CSV table of C-alpha atoms and ligand atoms in Angstrom, one decimal:
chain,number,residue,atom,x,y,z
H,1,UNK,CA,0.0,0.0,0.0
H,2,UNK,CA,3.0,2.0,0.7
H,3,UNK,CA,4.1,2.3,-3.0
H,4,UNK,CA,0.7,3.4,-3.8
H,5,UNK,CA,1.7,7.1,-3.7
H,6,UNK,CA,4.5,6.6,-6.4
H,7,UNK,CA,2.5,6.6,-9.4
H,8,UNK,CA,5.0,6.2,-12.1
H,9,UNK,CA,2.7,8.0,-14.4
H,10,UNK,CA,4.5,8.0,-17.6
H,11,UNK,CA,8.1,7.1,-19.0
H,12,UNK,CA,9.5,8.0,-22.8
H,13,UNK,CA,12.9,8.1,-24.0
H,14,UNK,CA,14.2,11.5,-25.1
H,15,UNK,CA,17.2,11.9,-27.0
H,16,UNK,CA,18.4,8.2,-28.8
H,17,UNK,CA,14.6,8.0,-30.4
H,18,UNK,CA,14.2,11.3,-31.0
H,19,UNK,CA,17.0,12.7,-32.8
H,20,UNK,CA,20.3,11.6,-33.5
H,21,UNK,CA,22.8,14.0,-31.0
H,22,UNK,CA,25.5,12.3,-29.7
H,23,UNK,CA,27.2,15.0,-28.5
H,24,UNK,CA,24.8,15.0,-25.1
H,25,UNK,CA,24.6,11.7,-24.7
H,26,UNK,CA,20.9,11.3,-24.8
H,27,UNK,CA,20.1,9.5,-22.1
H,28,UNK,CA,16.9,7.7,-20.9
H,29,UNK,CA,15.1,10.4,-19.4
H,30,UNK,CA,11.8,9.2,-17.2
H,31,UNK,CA,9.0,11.3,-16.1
H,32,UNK,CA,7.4,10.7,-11.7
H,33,UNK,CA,4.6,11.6,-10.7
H,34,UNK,CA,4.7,11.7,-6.8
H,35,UNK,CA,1.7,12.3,-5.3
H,36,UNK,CA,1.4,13.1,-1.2
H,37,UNK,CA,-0.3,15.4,1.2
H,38,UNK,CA,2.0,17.8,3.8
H,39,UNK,CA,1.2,18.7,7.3
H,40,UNK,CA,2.0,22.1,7.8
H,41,UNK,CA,0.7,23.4,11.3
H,42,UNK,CA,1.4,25.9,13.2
H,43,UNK,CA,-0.8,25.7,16.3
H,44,UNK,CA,-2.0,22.6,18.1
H,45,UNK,CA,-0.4,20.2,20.2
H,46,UNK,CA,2.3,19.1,17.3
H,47,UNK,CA,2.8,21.9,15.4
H,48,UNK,CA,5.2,21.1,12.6
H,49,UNK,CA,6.4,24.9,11.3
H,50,UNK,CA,7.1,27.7,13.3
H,51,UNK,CA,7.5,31.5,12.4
H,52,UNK,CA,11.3,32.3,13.6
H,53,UNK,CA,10.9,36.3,12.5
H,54,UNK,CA,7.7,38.5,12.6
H,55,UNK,CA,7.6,40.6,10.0
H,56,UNK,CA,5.2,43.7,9.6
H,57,UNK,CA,2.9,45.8,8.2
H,58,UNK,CA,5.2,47.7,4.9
H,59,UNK,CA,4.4,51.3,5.7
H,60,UNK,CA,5.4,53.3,8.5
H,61,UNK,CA,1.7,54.4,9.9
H,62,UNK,CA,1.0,50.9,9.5
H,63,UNK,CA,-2.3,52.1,7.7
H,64,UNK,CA,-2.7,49.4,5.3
H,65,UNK,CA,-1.8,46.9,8.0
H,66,UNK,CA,-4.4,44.1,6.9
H,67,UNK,CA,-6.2,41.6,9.1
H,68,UNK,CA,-3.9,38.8,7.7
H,69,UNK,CA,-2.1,36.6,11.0
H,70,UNK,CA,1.0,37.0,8.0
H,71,UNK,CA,2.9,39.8,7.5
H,72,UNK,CA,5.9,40.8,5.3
H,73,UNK,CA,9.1,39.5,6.0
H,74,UNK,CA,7.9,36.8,8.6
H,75,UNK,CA,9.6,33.7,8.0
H,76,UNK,CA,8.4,30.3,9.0
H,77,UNK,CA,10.7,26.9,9.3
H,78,UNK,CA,9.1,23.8,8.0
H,79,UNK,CA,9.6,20.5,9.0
H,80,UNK,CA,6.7,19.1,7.6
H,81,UNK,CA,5.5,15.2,7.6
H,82,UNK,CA,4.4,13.9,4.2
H,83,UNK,CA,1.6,11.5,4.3
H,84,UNK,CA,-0.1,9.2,1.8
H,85,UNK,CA,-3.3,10.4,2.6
H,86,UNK,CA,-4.7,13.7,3.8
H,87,UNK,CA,-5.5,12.7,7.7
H,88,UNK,CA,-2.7,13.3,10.1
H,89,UNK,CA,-2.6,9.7,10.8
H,90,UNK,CA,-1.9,8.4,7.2
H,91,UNK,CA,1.3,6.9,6.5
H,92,UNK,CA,4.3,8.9,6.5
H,93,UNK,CA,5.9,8.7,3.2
H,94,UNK,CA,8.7,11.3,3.9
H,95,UNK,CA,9.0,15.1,4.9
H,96,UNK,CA,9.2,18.8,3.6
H,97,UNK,CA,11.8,20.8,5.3
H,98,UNK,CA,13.0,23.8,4.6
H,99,UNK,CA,11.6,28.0,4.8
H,100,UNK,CA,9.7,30.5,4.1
H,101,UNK,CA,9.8,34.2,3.4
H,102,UNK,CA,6.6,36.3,3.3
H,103,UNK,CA,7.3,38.7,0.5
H,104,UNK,CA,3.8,40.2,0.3
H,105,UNK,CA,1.7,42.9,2.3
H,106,UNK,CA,-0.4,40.5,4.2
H,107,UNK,CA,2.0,37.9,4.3
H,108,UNK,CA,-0.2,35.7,1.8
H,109,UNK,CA,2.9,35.7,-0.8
H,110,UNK,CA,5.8,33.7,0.1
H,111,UNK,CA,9.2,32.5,-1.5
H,112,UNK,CA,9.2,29.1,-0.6
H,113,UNK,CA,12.8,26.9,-0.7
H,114,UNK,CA,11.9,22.9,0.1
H,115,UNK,CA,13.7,19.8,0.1
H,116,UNK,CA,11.1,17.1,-0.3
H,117,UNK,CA,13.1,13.9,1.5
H,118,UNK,CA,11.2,10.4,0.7
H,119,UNK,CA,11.5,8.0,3.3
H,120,UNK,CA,9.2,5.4,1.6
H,121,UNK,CA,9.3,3.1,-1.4
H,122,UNK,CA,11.4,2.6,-4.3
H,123,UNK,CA,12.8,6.7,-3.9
H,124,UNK,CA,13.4,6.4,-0.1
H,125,UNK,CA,16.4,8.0,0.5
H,126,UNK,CA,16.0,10.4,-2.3
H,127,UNK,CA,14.9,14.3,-2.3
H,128,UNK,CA,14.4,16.9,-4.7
H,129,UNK,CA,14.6,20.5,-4.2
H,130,UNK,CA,11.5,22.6,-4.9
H,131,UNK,CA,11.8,26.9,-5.5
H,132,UNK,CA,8.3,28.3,-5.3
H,133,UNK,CA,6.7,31.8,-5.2
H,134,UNK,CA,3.5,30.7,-3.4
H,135,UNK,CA,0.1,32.8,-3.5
H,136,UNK,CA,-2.1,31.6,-1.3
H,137,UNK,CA,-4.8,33.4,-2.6
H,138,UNK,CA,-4.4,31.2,-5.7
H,139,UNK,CA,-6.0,28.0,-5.7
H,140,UNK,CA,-2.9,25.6,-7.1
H,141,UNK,CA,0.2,27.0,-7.0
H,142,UNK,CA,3.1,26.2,-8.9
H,143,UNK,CA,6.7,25.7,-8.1
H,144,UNK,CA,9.5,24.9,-9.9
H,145,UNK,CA,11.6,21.5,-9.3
H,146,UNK,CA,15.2,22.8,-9.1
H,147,UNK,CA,17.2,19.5,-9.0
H,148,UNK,CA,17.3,16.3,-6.5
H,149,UNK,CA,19.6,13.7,-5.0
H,150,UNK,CA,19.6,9.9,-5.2
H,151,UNK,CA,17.3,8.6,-7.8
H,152,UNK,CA,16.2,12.4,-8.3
H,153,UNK,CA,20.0,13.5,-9.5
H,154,UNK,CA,20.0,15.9,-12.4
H,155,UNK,CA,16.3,16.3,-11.6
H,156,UNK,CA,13.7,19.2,-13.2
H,157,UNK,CA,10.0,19.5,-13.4
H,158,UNK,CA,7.4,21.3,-11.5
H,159,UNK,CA,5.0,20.9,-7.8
H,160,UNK,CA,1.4,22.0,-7.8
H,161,UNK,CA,0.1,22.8,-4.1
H,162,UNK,CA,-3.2,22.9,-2.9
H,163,UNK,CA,-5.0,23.7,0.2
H,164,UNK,CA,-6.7,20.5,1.3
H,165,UNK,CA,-7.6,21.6,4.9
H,166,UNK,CA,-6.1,25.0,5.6
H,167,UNK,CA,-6.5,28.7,7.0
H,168,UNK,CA,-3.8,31.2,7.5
H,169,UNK,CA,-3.6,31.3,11.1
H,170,UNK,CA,-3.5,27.1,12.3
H,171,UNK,CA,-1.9,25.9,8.8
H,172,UNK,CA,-3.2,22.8,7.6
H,173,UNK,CA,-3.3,20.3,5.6
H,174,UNK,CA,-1.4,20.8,1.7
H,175,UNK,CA,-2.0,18.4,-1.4
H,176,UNK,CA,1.4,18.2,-3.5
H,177,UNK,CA,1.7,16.7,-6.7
H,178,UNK,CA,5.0,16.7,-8.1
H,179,UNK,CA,6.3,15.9,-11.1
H,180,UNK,CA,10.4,15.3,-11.9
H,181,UNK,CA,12.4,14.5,-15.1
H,182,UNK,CA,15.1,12.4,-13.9
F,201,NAG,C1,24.4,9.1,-35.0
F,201,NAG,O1,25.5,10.0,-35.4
F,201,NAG,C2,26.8,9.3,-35.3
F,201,NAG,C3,27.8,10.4,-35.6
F,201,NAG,O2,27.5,11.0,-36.8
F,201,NAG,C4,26.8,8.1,-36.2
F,201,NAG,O3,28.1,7.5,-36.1
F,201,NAG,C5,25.7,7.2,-35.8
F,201,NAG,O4,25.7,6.1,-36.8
F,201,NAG,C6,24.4,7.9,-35.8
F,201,NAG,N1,23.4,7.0,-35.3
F,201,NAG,C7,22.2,6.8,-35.9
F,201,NAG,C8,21.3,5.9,-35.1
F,201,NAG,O5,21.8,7.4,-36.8
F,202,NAG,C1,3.1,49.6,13.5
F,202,NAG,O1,3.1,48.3,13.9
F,202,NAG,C2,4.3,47.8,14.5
F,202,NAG,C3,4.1,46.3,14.8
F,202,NAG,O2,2.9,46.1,15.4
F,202,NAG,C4,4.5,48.6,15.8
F,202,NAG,O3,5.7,48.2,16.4
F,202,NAG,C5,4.6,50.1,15.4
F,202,NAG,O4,4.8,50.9,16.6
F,202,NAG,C6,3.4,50.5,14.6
F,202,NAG,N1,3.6,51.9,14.2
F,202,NAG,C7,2.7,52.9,14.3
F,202,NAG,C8,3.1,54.2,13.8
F,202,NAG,O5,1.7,52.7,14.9
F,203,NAG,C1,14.1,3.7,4.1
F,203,NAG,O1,15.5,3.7,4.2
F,203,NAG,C2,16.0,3.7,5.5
F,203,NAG,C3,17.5,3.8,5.3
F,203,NAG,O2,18.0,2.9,4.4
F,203,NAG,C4,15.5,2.4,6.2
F,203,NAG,O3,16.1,2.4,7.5
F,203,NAG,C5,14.0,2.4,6.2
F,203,NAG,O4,13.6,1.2,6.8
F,203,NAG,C6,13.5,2.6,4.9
F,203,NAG,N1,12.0,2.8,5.0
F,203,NAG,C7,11.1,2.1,4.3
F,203,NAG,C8,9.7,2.4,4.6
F,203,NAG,O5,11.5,1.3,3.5
């Protein structure tokens, strides 16, 4: 049941059936689709990110200080649980570490810099690195997938987010589907 999250979604060769370029050394290139859900509180009993700075309102008077529990340039420490399915309780499939800036009035933009660390099936032991300016206001963000170790090396692709269970105060619950070229 555990390997049910790595849905090896599709897998093509680019390069040696493509088009004759030996100079790169086309290699086998395959496409992952990883699919999990992150844990991302900050209140409760077990929170699993914290805000280390408080930032604040951008002018002076503060008089567009908005009702938003995020402000600019607070930034939050993840250490988030990944999970097979959205309940706390699911099985644990790996973790999200890394920060967070808040880079918009309101805090609800953020410059997000992840490692996503599998500790589960055939990729446990392997990470990839995920850069994303994340809107919160939007409902699926994107991120970019910056490059990975292991079984990720040399890795590229993209991460959508999506609030499964979330508010801007407590955090919540986050559905991530990512997709590498390794
Ligand atoms: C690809 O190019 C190299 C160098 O020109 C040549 O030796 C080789 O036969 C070519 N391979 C194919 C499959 O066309
Ligand atoms: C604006 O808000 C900050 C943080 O709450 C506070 O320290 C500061 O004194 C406020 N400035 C004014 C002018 O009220
Ligand atoms: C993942 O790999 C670690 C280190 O090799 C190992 O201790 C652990 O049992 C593995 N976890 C699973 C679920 O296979």
């Amino acid at each position: 049941m555990l390997m049910d999250f790595l849905l090896l979604c599709c897998a093509f060769l680019l390069g040696a059936a493509a088009y004759n370029d030996t100079h790169i050394g086309a290699a086998a290139s395959t496409i992952t689709h990883l699919h999990f859900y992150m844990d991302d509180f900050y209140t409760g009993p077990n929170p699993t990110a914290l805000r280390v700075v408080s930032g604040r309102s951008l002018s002076p008077d503060n008089s567009t200080t908005t009702t938003s529990p995020r402000q600019f340039g607070d930034i939050v420490v993840l250490n988030d649980p990944l999970t097979e399915g959205p309940d706390r309780g699911s099985a644990r499939v790996g973790k999200a570490q890394g920060f967070a800036v808040r880079t918009s009035e309101g805090g609800v933009v953020s410059d997000l810099h992840l490692h996503l660390f599998l500790e589960a099936g055939e990729y446990n032991g392997s990470s990839v690195a995920v850069n994303g300016r994340i809107d919160m206001d939007t409902e699926v963000r994107e991120s970019v997938i910056v490059g990975g170790t292991g079984r990720f090396r040399f890795a590229r692709g993209y991460m959508l987010s999506r609030n499964y269970q979330y508010d801007l105060t407590n955090g919540g619950v986050v559905e991530l589907n990512v997709y590498v070229q390794h």
